[in-house]
PDB file of C-alpha atoms in Angstrom:
ATOM      1  CA  VAL A1275     107.737 226.118 344.989  1.00 59.00           C
ATOM      2  CA  PRO A1276     103.265 225.567 344.240  1.00 74.00           C
ATOM      3  CA  ALA A1277     101.995 223.194 341.889  1.00 80.00           C
ATOM      4  CA  VAL A1278     100.106 226.025 339.485  1.00 86.00           C
ATOM      5  CA  GLN A1279     103.405 227.663 338.857  1.00 87.00           C
ATOM      6  CA  ILE A1280     104.253 224.030 337.976  1.00 85.00           C
ATOM      7  CA  ILE A1281     100.977 223.735 335.715  1.00 85.00           C
ATOM      8  CA  GLU A1282     101.115 226.827 334.280  1.00 90.00           C
ATOM      9  CA  GLY A1283     104.884 225.914 332.599  1.00 89.00           C
ATOM     10  CA  ILE A1284     103.694 222.752 331.769  1.00 89.00           C
ATOM     11  CA  ALA A1285     101.063 224.467 330.062  1.00 90.00           C
ATOM     12  CA  ALA A1286     102.697 226.931 328.811  1.00 92.00           C
ATOM     13  CA  GLY A1287     105.834 224.352 326.823  1.00 91.00           C
ATOM     14  CA  CYS A1288     102.622 222.697 325.213  1.00 91.00           C
ATOM     15  CA  GLU A1289     100.969 225.208 323.910  1.00 92.00           C
ATOM     16  CA  GLN A1290     103.993 226.266 322.413  1.00 91.00           C
ATOM     17  CA  ALA A1291     104.412 222.952 321.055  1.00 90.00           C
ATOM     18  CA  GLY A1292     100.446 222.942 319.975  1.00 90.00           C
ATOM     19  CA  CYS A1293     100.590 219.509 321.533  1.00 90.00           C
ATOM     20  CA  ALA A1294      98.033 218.228 324.487  1.00 90.00           C
ATOM     21  CA  LEU A1295      99.028 218.033 328.399  1.00 87.00           C
ATOM     22  CA  LEU A1296      96.397 214.191 328.468  1.00 86.00           C
ATOM     23  CA  GLY A1297      96.568 213.348 332.461  1.00 81.00           C
ATOM     24  CA  GLY A1298      99.853 212.980 334.978  1.00 81.00           C
ATOM     25  CA  GLU A1299      99.919 211.660 338.376  1.00 83.00           C
ATOM     26  CA  THR A1300     101.995 213.301 341.713  1.00 78.00           C
ATOM     27  CA  ALA A1301     103.455 211.526 344.095  1.00 80.00           C
ATOM     28  CA  GLU A1302     104.740 211.901 348.467  1.00 78.00           C
ATOM     29  CA  MET A1303     106.970 210.942 349.344  1.00 82.00           C
ATOM     30  CA  PRO A1304     107.532 211.293 353.178  1.00 82.00           C
ATOM     31  CA  GLY A1305     111.230 212.150 354.405  1.00 84.00           C
ATOM     32  CA  PHE A1306     113.067 212.470 351.027  1.00 86.00           C
ATOM     33  CA  TYR A1307     113.197 215.254 349.781  1.00 84.00           C
ATOM     34  CA  GLN A1308     114.164 218.416 352.146  1.00 84.00           C
ATOM     35  CA  THR A1309     111.494 221.531 352.394  1.00 82.00           C
ATOM     36  CA  GLY A1310     111.169 222.909 349.293  1.00 79.00           C
ATOM     37  CA  GLU A1311     112.105 220.535 347.073  1.00 82.00           C
ATOM     38  CA  TYR A1312     110.642 218.017 343.744  1.00 82.00           C
ATOM     39  CA  ASP A1313     110.817 216.141 341.256  1.00 85.00           C
ATOM     40  CA  LEU A1314     109.229 216.928 338.337  1.00 85.00           C
ATOM     41  CA  ALA A1315     109.492 213.984 334.825  1.00 85.00           C
ATOM     42  CA  GLY A1316     107.908 214.419 332.230  1.00 85.00           C
ATOM     43  CA  PHE A1317     107.363 212.426 328.627  1.00 86.00           C
ATOM     44  CA  GLY A1318     105.508 213.590 325.139  1.00 86.00           C
ATOM     45  CA  VAL A1319     104.873 210.881 322.131  1.00 88.00           C
ATOM     46  CA  GLY A1320     104.208 211.115 319.293  1.00 87.00           C
ATOM     47  CA  LEU A1321     103.219 210.161 315.221  1.00 88.00           C
ATOM     48  CA  VAL A1322     105.134 211.499 312.089  1.00 88.00           C
ATOM     49  CA  GLU A1323     103.354 210.417 308.992  1.00 88.00           C
ATOM     50  CA  ARG A1324     106.248 207.244 307.173  1.00 89.00           C
ATOM     51  CA  GLY A1325     106.542 209.800 303.630  1.00 86.00           C
ATOM     52  CA  LYS A1326     107.048 212.424 306.441  1.00 86.00           C
ATOM     53  CA  ILE A1327     109.972 210.737 308.465  1.00 90.00           C
ATOM     54  CA  ILE A1328     113.661 212.302 308.354  1.00 92.00           C
ATOM     55  CA  ASN A1329     116.366 210.159 308.984  1.00 91.00           C
ATOM     56  CA  GLY A1330     119.299 211.730 307.653  1.00 92.00           C
ATOM     57  CA  LYS A1331     119.408 208.652 304.823  1.00 93.00           C
ATOM     58  CA  SER A1332     119.976 211.697 301.641  1.00 95.00           C
ATOM     59  CA  ILE A1333     122.382 213.365 303.400  1.00 97.00           C
ATOM     60  CA  ASN A1334     124.658 213.919 301.370  1.00 96.00           C
ATOM     61  CA  ASP A1335     128.503 215.617 300.592  1.00 97.00           C
ATOM     62  CA  GLY A1336     128.495 219.236 300.602  1.00 97.00           C
ATOM     63  CA  ASP A1337     125.068 219.958 301.691  1.00 98.00           C
ATOM     64  CA  LYS A1338     124.743 222.442 304.368  1.00 98.00           C
ATOM     65  CA  LEU A1339     123.703 223.161 308.201  1.00 98.00           C
ATOM     66  CA  ILE A1340     121.437 225.996 309.018  1.00 98.00           C
ATOM     67  CA  GLY A1341     121.927 226.682 312.899  1.00 98.00           C
ATOM     68  CA  LEU A1342     118.267 228.143 314.679  1.00 98.00           C
ATOM     69  CA  ALA A1343     119.608 230.199 318.026  1.00 97.00           C
ATOM     70  CA  SER A1344     118.583 229.190 321.245  1.00 97.00           C
ATOM     71  CA  SER A1345     117.738 231.439 324.135  1.00 96.00           C
ATOM     72  CA  GLY A1346     120.399 230.396 326.550  1.00 95.00           C
ATOM     73  CA  LEU A1347     122.342 226.638 328.501  1.00 96.00           C
ATOM     74  CA  HIS A1348     118.156 224.565 327.431  1.00 95.00           C
ATOM     75  CA  SER A1349     118.998 222.963 330.245  1.00 89.00           C
ATOM     76  CA  ASN A1350     121.804 221.375 329.021  1.00 93.00           C
ATOM     77  CA  GLY A1351     125.830 222.110 330.949  1.00 94.00           C
ATOM     78  CA  PHE A1352     124.897 222.774 334.378  1.00 95.00           C
ATOM     79  CA  SER A1353     126.719 219.994 336.211  1.00 94.00           C
ATOM     80  CA  LEU A1354     129.848 222.869 334.735  1.00 95.00           C
ATOM     81  CA  ALA A1355     127.961 225.531 335.118  1.00 95.00           C
ATOM     82  CA  ARG A1356     127.608 224.591 338.600  1.00 94.00           C
ATOM     83  CA  HIS A1357     131.483 223.775 338.615  1.00 94.00           C
ATOM     84  CA  LEU A1358     132.148 227.379 337.321  1.00 94.00           C
ATOM     85  CA  LEU A1359     130.537 229.095 339.006  1.00 94.00           C
ATOM     86  CA  PHE A1360     130.611 227.889 342.969  1.00 93.00           C
ATOM     87  CA  LYS A1361     133.530 225.928 342.626  1.00 92.00           C
ATOM     88  CA  VAL A1362     135.898 227.648 340.835  1.00 92.00           C
ATOM     89  CA  ASN A1363     134.687 231.132 342.418  1.00 93.00           C
ATOM     90  CA  ASP A1364     131.955 232.184 344.430  1.00 93.00           C
ATOM     91  CA  TYR A1365     129.009 233.654 342.747  1.00 93.00           C
ATOM     92  CA  ASP A1366     125.941 234.679 344.101  1.00 93.00           C
ATOM     93  CA  LEU A1367     122.608 234.024 341.782  1.00 93.00           C
ATOM     94  CA  ASN A1368     121.150 236.586 342.419  1.00 95.00           C
ATOM     95  CA  GLU A1369     123.922 239.026 341.156  1.00 92.00           C
ATOM     96  CA  ARG A1370     122.428 240.417 338.327  1.00 93.00           C
ATOM     97  CA  VAL A1371     124.307 240.338 335.461  1.00 91.00           C
ATOM     98  CA  SER A1372     124.779 243.502 332.593  1.00 88.00           C
ATOM     99  CA  TRP A1373     124.729 241.765 328.747  1.00 86.00           C
ATOM    100  CA  SER A1374     121.510 240.418 330.044  1.00 88.00           C
ATOM    101  CA  GLY A1375     119.808 242.720 332.556  1.00 89.00           C
ATOM    102  CA  GLN A1376     119.148 240.043 334.707  1.00 94.00           C
ATOM    103  CA  THR A1377     120.206 238.149 337.709  1.00 96.00           C
ATOM    104  CA  LEU A1378     122.822 235.149 336.922  1.00 95.00           C
ATOM    105  CA  ALA A1379     120.123 232.995 338.704  1.00 95.00           C
ATOM    106  CA  GLU A1380     117.162 234.244 335.626  1.00 95.00           C
ATOM    107  CA  THR A1381     119.732 234.323 332.999  1.00 95.00           C
ATOM    108  CA  LEU A1382     121.057 230.756 333.890  1.00 95.00           C
ATOM    109  CA  LEU A1383     117.059 229.635 333.486  1.00 93.00           C
ATOM    110  CA  THR A1384     115.674 231.942 330.641  1.00 94.00           C
ATOM    111  CA  PRO A1385     113.910 228.751 329.464  1.00 93.00           C
ATOM    112  CA  THR A1386     114.775 226.663 326.529  1.00 94.00           C
ATOM    113  CA  ARG A1387     113.471 227.115 323.145  1.00 94.00           C
ATOM    114  CA  ILE A1388     110.960 225.133 321.736  1.00 94.00           C
ATOM    115  CA  TYR A1389     111.047 224.586 317.530  1.00 95.00           C
ATOM    116  CA  VAL A1390     108.279 222.508 316.804  1.00 93.00           C
ATOM    117  CA  ARG A1391     106.137 225.153 315.721  1.00 93.00           C
ATOM    118  CA  GLN A1392     108.725 226.559 313.491  1.00 94.00           C
ATOM    119  CA  ILE A1393     109.878 223.350 312.277  1.00 94.00           C
ATOM    120  CA  LEU A1394     107.123 222.260 311.133  1.00 93.00           C
ATOM    121  CA  ALA A1395     106.002 225.685 308.986  1.00 94.00           C
ATOM    122  CA  LEU A1396     109.573 225.128 307.291  1.00 95.00           C
ATOM    123  CA  GLN A1397     108.993 221.719 306.428  1.00 92.00           C
ATOM    124  CA  ALA A1398     106.203 222.755 304.738  1.00 92.00           C
ATOM    125  CA  GLU A1399     108.756 224.414 301.927  1.00 93.00           C
ATOM    126  CA  CYS A1400     111.850 223.429 302.604  1.00 95.00           C
ATOM    127  CA  ASN A1401     113.154 220.037 302.083  1.00 95.00           C
ATOM    128  CA  ILE A1402     114.576 219.033 304.595  1.00 96.00           C
ATOM    129  CA  LYS A1403     117.693 216.242 304.626  1.00 97.00           C
ATOM    130  CA  GLY A1404     118.956 216.336 308.571  1.00 96.00           C
ATOM    131  CA  LEU A1405     117.340 217.747 311.695  1.00 97.00           C
ATOM    132  CA  VAL A1406     119.569 218.159 315.324  1.00 97.00           C
ATOM    133  CA  HIS A1407     118.420 219.136 318.478  1.00 96.00           C
ATOM    134  CA  ILE A1408     121.636 220.637 319.900  1.00 97.00           C
ATOM    135  CA  THR A1409     120.751 218.583 323.593  1.00 93.00           C
ATOM    136  CA  GLY A1410     123.710 217.263 326.340  1.00 89.00           C
ATOM    137  CA  GLY A1411     126.242 216.900 324.325  1.00 91.00           C
ATOM    138  CA  GLY A1412     126.707 220.093 322.268  1.00 94.00           C
ATOM    139  CA  LEU A1413     127.809 220.002 318.282  1.00 95.00           C
ATOM    140  CA  ILE A1414     130.285 217.855 318.557  1.00 96.00           C
ATOM    141  CA  ASP A1415     128.093 214.621 319.880  1.00 95.00           C
ATOM    142  CA  ASN A1416     124.901 215.577 318.798  1.00 96.00           C
ATOM    143  CA  LEU A1417     125.842 216.795 315.122  1.00 96.00           C
ATOM    144  CA  PRO A1418     127.277 212.699 313.891  1.00 96.00           C
ATOM    145  CA  ARG A1419     123.929 211.074 314.806  1.00 94.00           C
ATOM    146  CA  ILE A1420     122.169 212.314 311.423  1.00 95.00           C
ATOM    147  CA  MET A1421     125.590 211.856 309.501  1.00 96.00           C
ATOM    148  CA  PRO A1422     124.894 208.406 307.152  1.00 95.00           C
ATOM    149  CA  ASP A1423     128.477 206.017 307.227  1.00 94.00           C
ATOM    150  CA  GLY A1424     131.433 207.893 305.027  1.00 94.00           C
ATOM    151  CA  MET A1425     130.128 211.897 306.104  1.00 96.00           C
ATOM    152  CA  GLY A1426     131.085 213.958 308.329  1.00 96.00           C
ATOM    153  CA  VAL A1427     130.384 217.960 309.279  1.00 97.00           C
ATOM    154  CA  ASP A1428     132.883 221.270 309.135  1.00 97.00           C
ATOM    155  CA  CYS A1429     131.252 223.860 311.455  1.00 97.00           C
ATOM    156  CA  TYR A1430     132.131 227.541 310.308  1.00 96.00           C
ATOM    157  CA  LYS A1431     133.024 229.047 313.526  1.00 92.00           C
ATOM    158  CA  ASN A1432     132.222 232.376 314.202  1.00 91.00           C
ATOM    159  CA  SER A1433     129.508 232.393 312.209  1.00 96.00           C
ATOM    160  CA  TRP A1434     126.890 232.966 314.635  1.00 96.00           C
ATOM    161  CA  ASP A1435     126.411 234.492 317.650  1.00 94.00           C
ATOM    162  CA  VAL A1436     127.942 232.710 320.612  1.00 95.00           C
ATOM    163  CA  LEU A1437     125.986 234.091 323.741  1.00 94.00           C
ATOM    164  CA  PRO A1438     127.754 235.612 325.900  1.00 95.00           C
ATOM    165  CA  VAL A1439     126.297 233.212 329.300  1.00 95.00           C
ATOM    166  CA  PHE A1440     128.781 231.097 326.916  1.00 95.00           C
ATOM    167  CA  LYS A1441     131.774 233.892 327.186  1.00 94.00           C
ATOM    168  CA  PHE A1442     130.511 234.434 331.063  1.00 93.00           C
ATOM    169  CA  LEU A1443     131.439 231.110 331.639  1.00 94.00           C
ATOM    170  CA  ASN A1444     134.216 230.514 330.005  1.00 93.00           C
ATOM    171  CA  GLU A1445     136.350 233.216 330.536  1.00 91.00           C
ATOM    172  CA  LEU A1446     135.885 231.910 335.134  1.00 90.00           C
ATOM    173  CA  GLY A1447     137.605 229.040 333.871  1.00 87.00           C
ATOM    174  CA  ASP A1448     140.894 226.681 332.045  1.00 84.00           C
ATOM    175  CA  VAL A1449     138.215 225.278 330.116  1.00 91.00           C
ATOM    176  CA  SER A1450     138.437 223.973 326.670  1.00 93.00           C
ATOM    177  CA  GLU A1451     137.128 224.925 322.801  1.00 92.00           C
ATOM    178  CA  THR A1452     136.470 221.216 322.343  1.00 93.00           C
ATOM    179  CA  GLU A1453     134.406 220.453 326.055  1.00 94.00           C
ATOM    180  CA  MET A1454     133.876 224.280 325.205  1.00 95.00           C
ATOM    181  CA  TYR A1455     131.649 222.613 322.207  1.00 95.00           C
ATOM    182  CA  ARG A1456     130.884 219.180 324.217  1.00 94.00           C
ATOM    183  CA  THR A1457     128.727 220.783 327.021  1.00 95.00           C
ATOM    184  CA  PHE A1458     127.276 223.477 325.433  1.00 96.00           C
ATOM    185  CA  ASN A1459     125.027 224.779 323.274  1.00 96.00           C
ATOM    186  CA  MET A1460     127.035 227.417 322.783  1.00 96.00           C
ATOM    187  CA  GLY A1461     123.647 229.636 320.623  1.00 96.00           C
ATOM    188  CA  LEU A1462     122.287 226.852 318.526  1.00 97.00           C
ATOM    189  CA  GLY A1463     119.367 224.848 319.453  1.00 97.00           C
ATOM    190  CA  MET A1464     118.083 222.822 316.241  1.00 97.00           C
ATOM    191  CA  VAL A1465     120.420 222.715 313.399  1.00 98.00           C
ATOM    192  CA  LEU A1466     118.518 221.906 309.689  1.00 98.00           C
ATOM    193  CA  ILE A1467     120.654 219.844 306.931  1.00 98.00           C
ATOM    194  CA  VAL A1468     119.487 221.353 303.856  1.00 98.00           C
ATOM    195  CA  ASP A1469     120.732 220.546 299.873  1.00 97.00           C
ATOM    196  CA  PRO A1470     122.962 223.445 299.143  1.00 98.00           C
ATOM    197  CA  ALA A1471     120.611 225.033 296.594  1.00 97.00           C
ATOM    198  CA  GLU A1472     118.120 224.916 299.741  1.00 97.00           C
ATOM    199  CA  VAL A1473     120.389 228.004 302.095  1.00 97.00           C
ATOM    200  CA  GLU A1474     118.455 231.050 301.183  1.00 97.00           C
ATOM    201  CA  LYS A1475     115.288 229.267 300.964  1.00 97.00           C
ATOM    202  CA  THR A1476     115.464 228.200 304.899  1.00 97.00           C
ATOM    203  CA  ILE A1477     117.020 230.178 306.385  1.00 97.00           C
ATOM    204  CA  ALA A1478     114.023 232.852 305.168  1.00 97.00           C
ATOM    205  CA  ALA A1479     111.321 231.131 305.858  1.00 96.00           C
ATOM    206  CA  ALA A1480     113.344 230.422 309.226  1.00 97.00           C
ATOM    207  CA  GLU A1481     113.457 233.574 309.990  1.00 96.00           C
ATOM    208  CA  LYS A1482     109.756 234.561 308.692  1.00 95.00           C
ATOM    209  CA  THR A1483     109.050 232.164 311.736  1.00 94.00           C
ATOM    210  CA  GLY A1484     111.002 234.519 313.725  1.00 94.00           C
ATOM    211  CA  GLU A1485     113.619 231.964 314.559  1.00 95.00           C
ATOM    212  CA  LYS A1486     117.390 233.542 314.175  1.00 96.00           C
ATOM    213  CA  ALA A1487     118.439 231.206 311.199  1.00 97.00           C
ATOM    214  CA  CYS A1488     122.241 230.921 309.605  1.00 97.00           C
ATOM    215  CA  LEU A1489     125.095 229.073 307.377  1.00 98.00           C
ATOM    216  CA  ILE A1490     127.049 226.936 310.096  1.00 98.00           C
ATOM    217  CA  GLY A1491     128.647 224.566 308.369  1.00 97.00           C
ATOM    218  CA  ALA A1492     128.787 221.660 305.407  1.00 98.00           C
ATOM    219  CA  VAL A1493     128.307 218.407 305.557  1.00 98.00           C
ATOM    220  CA  VAL A1494     131.900 217.146 303.772  1.00 97.00           C
ATOM    221  CA  LYS A1495     133.205 212.879 303.115  1.00 96.00           C
ATOM    222  CA  ARG A1496     135.177 212.317 306.450  1.00 92.00           C
ATOM    223  CA  ALA A1497     135.620 208.997 308.779  1.00 86.00           C
ATOM    224  CA  GLY A1498     134.522 208.049 311.584  1.00 88.00           C
ATOM    225  CA  LYS A1499     131.569 211.211 311.456  1.00 92.00           C
ATOM    226  CA  GLU A1500     134.150 213.744 312.525  1.00 93.00           C
ATOM    227  CA  VAL A1501     132.973 217.680 313.410  1.00 95.00           C
ATOM    228  CA  LYS A1502     135.091 219.420 312.757  1.00 95.00           C
ATOM    229  CA  PHE A1503     135.582 223.892 313.270  1.00 94.00           C
ATOM    230  CA  VAL A1504     136.967 225.524 310.232  1.00 92.00           C
TER     231      VAL A1504
END
């Protein structure tokens, strides 16, 4: 992959997030990588005013969860995806799939949505009590991290659109519902927790930023911060 393509991709992500690419370095390790291979790591640094920190401490029983749609796998769950595609089955990544109009490779590598500008706009209009980025671990492992002790989550099944790519992967092998929700984002890239009175306002504000948003669950009193799908 030409270096210019890599930098272009990083620059596009920085532009979406409203941040600056300040620097970096390269290192060659002859004999370590095969032809055409490379390794890339990066990190971001940010500042937030103390009074604007979203830490979940004010989350209460009855608060609602608003989900923002994902664009695809969002860089998570590829170990299971590869197992289902190439161990359980014998797929060609160049094969075009009817439900996306793209090749399988293009569909799986759909760029991760970056929600920074949208969340900043929402924060200016709404009282966001908690924010959960649905990364590795899916909804099951990520939602409890923001919950105060004694609070769990009821997720409303069928309240959001599960993307076709996840239905496709589920059909490839005998994968349990729990494992699907623990491994993949299942169509939700970000979850906001708000007061019940703020639900309609938050959804409208999210849609104004171009996001697809919907009510996907509620906070409930529950030991162990457990997430249940109801």
